[in-house]
Short mmCIF file of C-alpha atoms in Angstrom, two decimals:
data_model
loop_
_atom_site.label_atom_id
_atom_site.label_comp_id
_atom_site.label_asym_id
_atom_site.label_seq_id
_atom_site.Cartn_x
_atom_site.Cartn_y
_atom_site.Cartn_z
CA MET A 1 0.00 0.00 0.00
CA PRO A 2 1.56 3.34 -1.05
CA MET A 3 2.37 6.07 1.47
CA GLU A 4 1.47 9.72 1.14
CA ALA A 5 4.33 12.24 1.16
CA SER A 6 2.63 13.99 4.06
CA GLU A 7 2.75 10.78 6.13
CA ILE A 8 6.47 10.38 5.45
CA GLU A 9 7.10 13.99 6.43
CA ALA A 10 5.04 13.61 9.62
CA LEU A 11 6.97 10.50 10.67
CA ILE A 12 10.32 12.15 10.05
CA ARG A 13 9.29 15.32 11.90
CA GLN A 14 7.98 13.25 14.79
CA GLY A 15 11.35 11.51 15.12
CA ILE A 16 13.46 14.58 14.32
CA PRO A 17 11.37 17.54 15.54
CA ASP A 18 13.48 20.35 14.06
CA ALA A 19 13.68 18.70 10.63
CA ARG A 20 12.83 20.54 7.46
CA VAL A 21 11.67 17.87 5.01
CA ILE A 22 11.37 18.19 1.23
CA ILE A 23 9.82 15.16 -0.45
CA GLU A 24 9.31 14.37 -4.12
CA ASP A 25 7.26 11.46 -5.47
CA LEU A 26 9.65 10.24 -8.18
CA LYS A 27 7.26 8.06 -10.17
CA GLY A 28 3.85 9.36 -9.10
CA ASP A 29 3.03 6.00 -7.56
CA GLY A 30 3.38 6.79 -3.86
CA ASP A 31 6.04 4.12 -3.63
CA HIS A 32 9.26 5.78 -4.84
CA TYR A 33 10.30 9.03 -3.18
CA SER A 34 13.29 11.26 -2.75
CA ALA A 35 13.66 13.12 0.53
CA LEU A 36 15.94 15.91 1.65
CA VAL A 37 16.02 16.15 5.43
CA ILE A 38 17.68 19.19 7.01
CA SER A 39 18.31 19.17 10.74
CA GLU A 40 20.68 20.62 13.29
CA ALA A 41 20.49 17.17 14.96
CA PHE A 42 22.72 15.85 12.16
CA ARG A 43 25.64 18.09 13.11
CA GLY A 44 28.78 16.10 13.89
CA LYS A 45 27.23 12.81 12.80
CA SER A 46 28.39 10.72 9.86
CA ARG A 47 26.16 10.42 6.81
CA VAL A 48 25.39 6.83 7.85
CA ALA A 49 24.33 7.96 11.33
CA GLN A 50 22.16 10.71 9.81
CA HIS A 51 20.42 8.22 7.55
CA GLN A 52 19.95 5.82 10.45
CA MET A 53 18.17 8.60 12.34
CA VAL A 54 15.76 9.11 9.44
CA PHE A 55 15.15 5.38 9.01
CA ALA A 56 14.48 5.07 12.75
CA ALA A 57 11.97 7.90 12.46
CA MET A 58 10.21 5.94 9.70
CA GLN A 59 9.24 3.34 12.33
CA GLY A 60 9.89 0.27 10.17
CA LYS A 61 7.89 1.46 7.17
CA MET A 62 10.95 1.54 4.88
CA GLY A 63 10.99 -1.60 2.76
CA GLY A 64 7.41 -2.36 3.71
CA GLU A 65 4.78 0.30 3.09
CA LEU A 66 7.42 2.47 1.45
CA HIS A 67 9.32 0.63 -1.25
CA ALA A 68 12.13 3.10 -2.00
CA MET A 69 13.36 6.47 -0.83
CA ALA A 70 16.46 8.25 -2.15
CA LEU A 71 17.66 10.06 0.95
CA GLN A 72 19.80 13.15 1.30
CA THR A 73 20.56 14.61 4.74
CA THR A 74 22.32 17.78 5.77
CA THR A 75 22.65 20.45 8.42
CA PRO A 76 21.03 23.89 7.98
CA ASP A 77 24.32 25.57 7.09
CA LYS A 78 24.91 23.18 4.18
CA VAL A 79 21.50 23.32 2.49
CA PRO A 80 21.76 22.81 -1.30
CA ASP A 81 20.85 25.85 -3.42
CA PHE A 82 17.66 24.25 -4.74
CA ALA A 83 16.31 23.90 -1.18
CA LYS A 84 17.05 27.42 0.04
CA ALA A 85 13.93 29.36 0.78
#
């Protein structure tokens, strides 16, 4: 069963409260997303540790309800140009 982008964002923000989350449905099927997660909580952590934080926030839905998510994580001072608002 596909997940809504809003549900993914809510789960991530629940697990990482200061997160800014930008999600794109890559295929329009609710099953393949890309997510950029920006959080101060990532500071000083390796990329692997950052991704583990996001996957933990997903509460086991990765690989089940959500088939695939291309994940990019960063701290607020390193936000890519396309995500600056």
